[in-house]
Amino acid sequence: MYNKILYALDLDSKAHLQKALAIAAQLNAQLYVGYATHMGEDYTDDEIYFGKADGDMLVDGKRKELEAKLDVLLQGTELSKEHVYVVDGPVGKAIDHLAQTLNTDLVLIAKSHRHFSLLIKPDTLIRYMSHYDLLSFN
């Protein structure tokens, strides 16, 4: 029924990652993990200009911080980095685009996700539901 599942990663919850892994195992499906950074908005705002070198340093620092968090989160799981996608853009659109690109059947979202309210806005839900099923969990 479900062959590919995308979990919209909550960086602060290994327990939710474990739950997503368990759901994928129960459904005998391949699990992908997606994380939307939305970094581009932080560093391309017209009101703030860091200069190219400073801006690149800030983005690189954020990237390294994210990679370190991902490494810790993935420790002790059977997930490899090939199944983890870090995408930039507005969270709802980025996860939707990734789900469509991966041709997933199901998207999992933890209610603890800091952007949960953005991910379940009515217009976003309608867009999601036209391509795949959606499951939110505690």
PDB file of C-alpha atoms in Angstrom:
ATOM      1  CA  MET A   1       0.000   0.000   0.000  1.00  0.00           C
ATOM      2  CA  TYR A   2       2.727   2.483   0.981  1.00  0.00           C
ATOM      3  CA  ASN A   3       6.099   2.038  -0.671  1.00  0.00           C
ATOM      4  CA  LYS A   4       7.769   5.361   0.094  1.00  0.00           C
ATOM      5  CA  ILE A   5       7.251   7.491   3.191  1.00  0.00           C
ATOM      6  CA  LEU A   6       8.612  10.979   3.825  1.00  0.00           C
ATOM      7  CA  TYR A   7       8.975  12.110   7.424  1.00  0.00           C
ATOM      8  CA  ALA A   8       9.078  15.922   7.855  1.00  0.00           C
ATOM      9  CA  LEU A   9      11.897  15.948  10.370  1.00  0.00           C
ATOM     10  CA  ASP A  10      11.524  17.479  13.801  1.00  0.00           C
ATOM     11  CA  LEU A  11      15.190  18.138  14.630  1.00  0.00           C
ATOM     12  CA  ASP A  12      14.443  18.266  18.340  1.00  0.00           C
ATOM     13  CA  SER A  13      12.850  14.835  18.698  1.00  0.00           C
ATOM     14  CA  LYS A  14      14.656  11.552  18.264  1.00  0.00           C
ATOM     15  CA  ALA A  15      11.553   9.857  19.694  1.00  0.00           C
ATOM     16  CA  HIS A  16       9.497  11.046  16.728  1.00  0.00           C
ATOM     17  CA  LEU A  17      12.168   9.860  14.306  1.00  0.00           C
ATOM     18  CA  GLN A  18      12.015   6.448  16.011  1.00  0.00           C
ATOM     19  CA  LYS A  19       8.224   6.487  15.643  1.00  0.00           C
ATOM     20  CA  ALA A  20       8.534   7.293  11.920  1.00  0.00           C
ATOM     21  CA  LEU A  21      11.034   4.435  11.545  1.00  0.00           C
ATOM     22  CA  ALA A  22       8.627   2.065  13.315  1.00  0.00           C
ATOM     23  CA  ILE A  23       5.711   3.121  11.098  1.00  0.00           C
ATOM     24  CA  ALA A  24       7.824   2.559   7.973  1.00  0.00           C
ATOM     25  CA  ALA A  25       8.931  -0.848   9.258  1.00  0.00           C
ATOM     26  CA  GLN A  26       5.356  -1.885  10.050  1.00  0.00           C
ATOM     27  CA  LEU A  27       4.256  -0.856   6.576  1.00  0.00           C
ATOM     28  CA  ASN A  28       7.336  -2.417   4.979  1.00  0.00           C
ATOM     29  CA  ALA A  29       8.029   0.917   3.276  1.00  0.00           C
ATOM     30  CA  GLN A  30      11.172   2.876   2.511  1.00  0.00           C
ATOM     31  CA  LEU A  31      11.576   5.909   4.787  1.00  0.00           C
ATOM     32  CA  TYR A  32      12.983   9.232   3.648  1.00  0.00           C
ATOM     33  CA  VAL A  33      13.581  12.151   5.962  1.00  0.00           C
ATOM     34  CA  GLY A  34      13.089  15.724   4.816  1.00  0.00           C
ATOM     35  CA  TYR A  35      14.125  18.892   6.579  1.00  0.00           C
ATOM     36  CA  ALA A  36      13.296  22.355   5.242  1.00  0.00           C
ATOM     37  CA  THR A  37      15.786  24.985   6.383  1.00  0.00           C
ATOM     38  CA  HIS A  38      14.285  28.155   4.951  1.00  0.00           C
ATOM     39  CA  MET A  39      17.818  29.606   5.342  1.00  0.00           C
ATOM     40  CA  GLY A  40      17.542  31.551   2.115  1.00  0.00           C
ATOM     41  CA  GLU A  41      14.949  33.843   3.665  1.00  0.00           C
ATOM     42  CA  ASP A  42      17.171  34.520   6.670  1.00  0.00           C
ATOM     43  CA  TYR A  43      20.137  35.695   4.640  1.00  0.00           C
ATOM     44  CA  THR A  44      18.665  37.291   1.537  1.00  0.00           C
ATOM     45  CA  ASP A  45      16.362  39.756   3.221  1.00  0.00           C
ATOM     46  CA  ASP A  46      16.718  43.182   1.565  1.00  0.00           C
ATOM     47  CA  GLU A  47      16.781  44.924   4.942  1.00  0.00           C
ATOM     48  CA  ILE A  48      19.919  43.134   6.076  1.00  0.00           C
ATOM     49  CA  TYR A  49      23.074  42.863   4.058  1.00  0.00           C
ATOM     50  CA  PHE A  50      26.028  40.968   5.426  1.00  0.00           C
ATOM     51  CA  GLY A  51      28.234  41.132   2.368  1.00  0.00           C
ATOM     52  CA  LYS A  52      29.038  37.993   0.423  1.00  0.00           C
ATOM     53  CA  ALA A  53      31.910  36.752   2.598  1.00  0.00           C
ATOM     54  CA  ASP A  54      30.090  37.319   5.905  1.00  0.00           C
ATOM     55  CA  GLY A  55      26.849  35.934   4.494  1.00  0.00           C
ATOM     56  CA  ASP A  56      28.622  32.811   3.240  1.00  0.00           C
ATOM     57  CA  MET A  57      30.274  32.341   6.659  1.00  0.00           C
ATOM     58  CA  LEU A  58      26.905  32.587   8.412  1.00  0.00           C
ATOM     59  CA  VAL A  59      25.237  30.139   6.045  1.00  0.00           C
ATOM     60  CA  ASP A  60      28.204  27.759   6.285  1.00  0.00           C
ATOM     61  CA  GLY A  61      28.031  27.929  10.081  1.00  0.00           C
ATOM     62  CA  LYS A  62      24.320  27.141  10.029  1.00  0.00           C
ATOM     63  CA  ARG A  63      24.949  24.254   7.601  1.00  0.00           C
ATOM     64  CA  LYS A  64      27.632  22.765   9.871  1.00  0.00           C
ATOM     65  CA  GLU A  65      25.377  23.141  12.902  1.00  0.00           C
ATOM     66  CA  LEU A  66      22.560  21.365  11.041  1.00  0.00           C
ATOM     67  CA  GLU A  67      24.881  18.551   9.890  1.00  0.00           C
ATOM     68  CA  ALA A  68      26.041  17.996  13.479  1.00  0.00           C
ATOM     69  CA  LYS A  69      22.412  17.803  14.706  1.00  0.00           C
ATOM     70  CA  LEU A  70      21.553  15.367  11.924  1.00  0.00           C
ATOM     71  CA  ASP A  71      24.544  13.167  12.758  1.00  0.00           C
ATOM     72  CA  VAL A  72      23.449  12.946  16.399  1.00  0.00           C
ATOM     73  CA  LEU A  73      19.835  12.289  15.419  1.00  0.00           C
ATOM     74  CA  LEU A  74      20.761   9.507  12.984  1.00  0.00           C
ATOM     75  CA  GLN A  75      23.115   7.728  15.397  1.00  0.00           C
ATOM     76  CA  GLY A  76      21.778   4.335  16.350  1.00  0.00           C
ATOM     77  CA  THR A  77      19.261   4.201  13.492  1.00  0.00           C
ATOM     78  CA  GLU A  78      19.415   2.229  10.265  1.00  0.00           C
ATOM     79  CA  LEU A  79      18.935   5.431   8.255  1.00  0.00           C
ATOM     80  CA  SER A  80      21.774   6.539   6.036  1.00  0.00           C
ATOM     81  CA  LYS A  81      22.422  10.097   4.940  1.00  0.00           C
ATOM     82  CA  GLU A  82      21.289   9.085   1.437  1.00  0.00           C
ATOM     83  CA  HIS A  83      17.751   8.963   2.817  1.00  0.00           C
ATOM     84  CA  VAL A  84      17.990  12.420   4.401  1.00  0.00           C
ATOM     85  CA  TYR A  85      17.153  15.454   2.299  1.00  0.00           C
ATOM     86  CA  VAL A  86      17.795  19.019   3.426  1.00  0.00           C
ATOM     87  CA  VAL A  87      15.871  21.438   1.261  1.00  0.00           C
ATOM     88  CA  ASP A  88      15.539  25.195   1.374  1.00  0.00           C
ATOM     89  CA  GLY A  89      12.326  27.112   1.033  1.00  0.00           C
ATOM     90  CA  PRO A  90       9.073  27.781   2.844  1.00  0.00           C
ATOM     91  CA  VAL A  91       8.469  24.687   4.960  1.00  0.00           C
ATOM     92  CA  GLY A  92       5.113  23.582   3.541  1.00  0.00           C
ATOM     93  CA  LYS A  93       6.111  24.111  -0.077  1.00  0.00           C
ATOM     94  CA  ALA A  94       9.565  22.591   0.372  1.00  0.00           C
ATOM     95  CA  ILE A  95       8.229  19.405   1.993  1.00  0.00           C
ATOM     96  CA  ASP A  96       5.459  19.160  -0.616  1.00  0.00           C
ATOM     97  CA  HIS A  97       7.955  19.574  -3.462  1.00  0.00           C
ATOM     98  CA  LEU A  98      10.296  16.984  -1.932  1.00  0.00           C
ATOM     99  CA  ALA A  99       7.426  14.515  -1.439  1.00  0.00           C
ATOM    100  CA  GLN A 100       6.441  14.879  -5.080  1.00  0.00           C
ATOM    101  CA  THR A 101      10.054  14.631  -6.275  1.00  0.00           C
ATOM    102  CA  LEU A 102      10.543  11.408  -4.302  1.00  0.00           C
ATOM    103  CA  ASN A 103       7.116  10.179  -5.426  1.00  0.00           C
ATOM    104  CA  THR A 104       6.129   9.332  -1.863  1.00  0.00           C
ATOM    105  CA  ASP A 105       2.825   7.743  -0.922  1.00  0.00           C
ATOM    106  CA  LEU A 106       2.659   9.038   2.650  1.00  0.00           C
ATOM    107  CA  VAL A 107       4.005  12.072   4.510  1.00  0.00           C
ATOM    108  CA  LEU A 108       4.459  11.909   8.282  1.00  0.00           C
ATOM    109  CA  ILE A 109       4.472  15.037  10.428  1.00  0.00           C
ATOM    110  CA  ALA A 110       4.947  15.127  14.203  1.00  0.00           C
ATOM    111  CA  LYS A 111       2.672  17.581  15.988  1.00  0.00           C
ATOM    112  CA  SER A 112       5.721  18.777  17.940  1.00  0.00           C
ATOM    113  CA  HIS A 113       7.329  20.073  14.714  1.00  0.00           C
ATOM    114  CA  ARG A 114       7.997  23.766  15.261  1.00  0.00           C
ATOM    115  CA  HIS A 115       6.289  24.573  11.949  1.00  0.00           C
ATOM    116  CA  PHE A 116       3.366  22.170  12.426  1.00  0.00           C
ATOM    117  CA  SER A 117       0.828  24.992  12.145  1.00  0.00           C
ATOM    118  CA  LEU A 118       2.339  26.028   8.796  1.00  0.00           C
ATOM    119  CA  LEU A 119       2.424  22.457   7.545  1.00  0.00           C
ATOM    120  CA  ILE A 120      -1.272  21.883   8.202  1.00  0.00           C
ATOM    121  CA  LYS A 121      -2.761  25.134   6.901  1.00  0.00           C
ATOM    122  CA  PRO A 122      -5.869  24.342   4.813  1.00  0.00           C
ATOM    123  CA  ASP A 123      -4.313  25.380   1.494  1.00  0.00           C
ATOM    124  CA  THR A 124      -1.207  23.319   2.241  1.00  0.00           C
ATOM    125  CA  LEU A 125      -3.292  20.303   3.252  1.00  0.00           C
ATOM    126  CA  ILE A 126      -5.288  20.479   0.023  1.00  0.00           C
ATOM    127  CA  ARG A 127      -2.052  20.549  -1.982  1.00  0.00           C
ATOM    128  CA  TYR A 128      -0.673  17.606   0.017  1.00  0.00           C
ATOM    129  CA  MET A 129      -3.796  15.478  -0.234  1.00  0.00           C
ATOM    130  CA  SER A 130      -3.903  15.703  -3.999  1.00  0.00           C
ATOM    131  CA  HIS A 131      -0.571  13.880  -4.262  1.00  0.00           C
ATOM    132  CA  TYR A 132      -0.214  11.597  -1.222  1.00  0.00           C
ATOM    133  CA  ASP A 133      -1.662  10.686   2.159  1.00  0.00           C
ATOM    134  CA  LEU A 134      -0.738  12.617   5.277  1.00  0.00           C
ATOM    135  CA  LEU A 135      -0.400  11.328   8.830  1.00  0.00           C
ATOM    136  CA  SER A 136       0.278  13.523  11.842  1.00  0.00           C
ATOM    137  CA  PHE A 137       1.188  11.978  15.165  1.00  0.00           C
ATOM    138  CA  ASN A 138       1.973  12.966  18.761  1.00  0.00           C
TER     139      ASN A 138
END
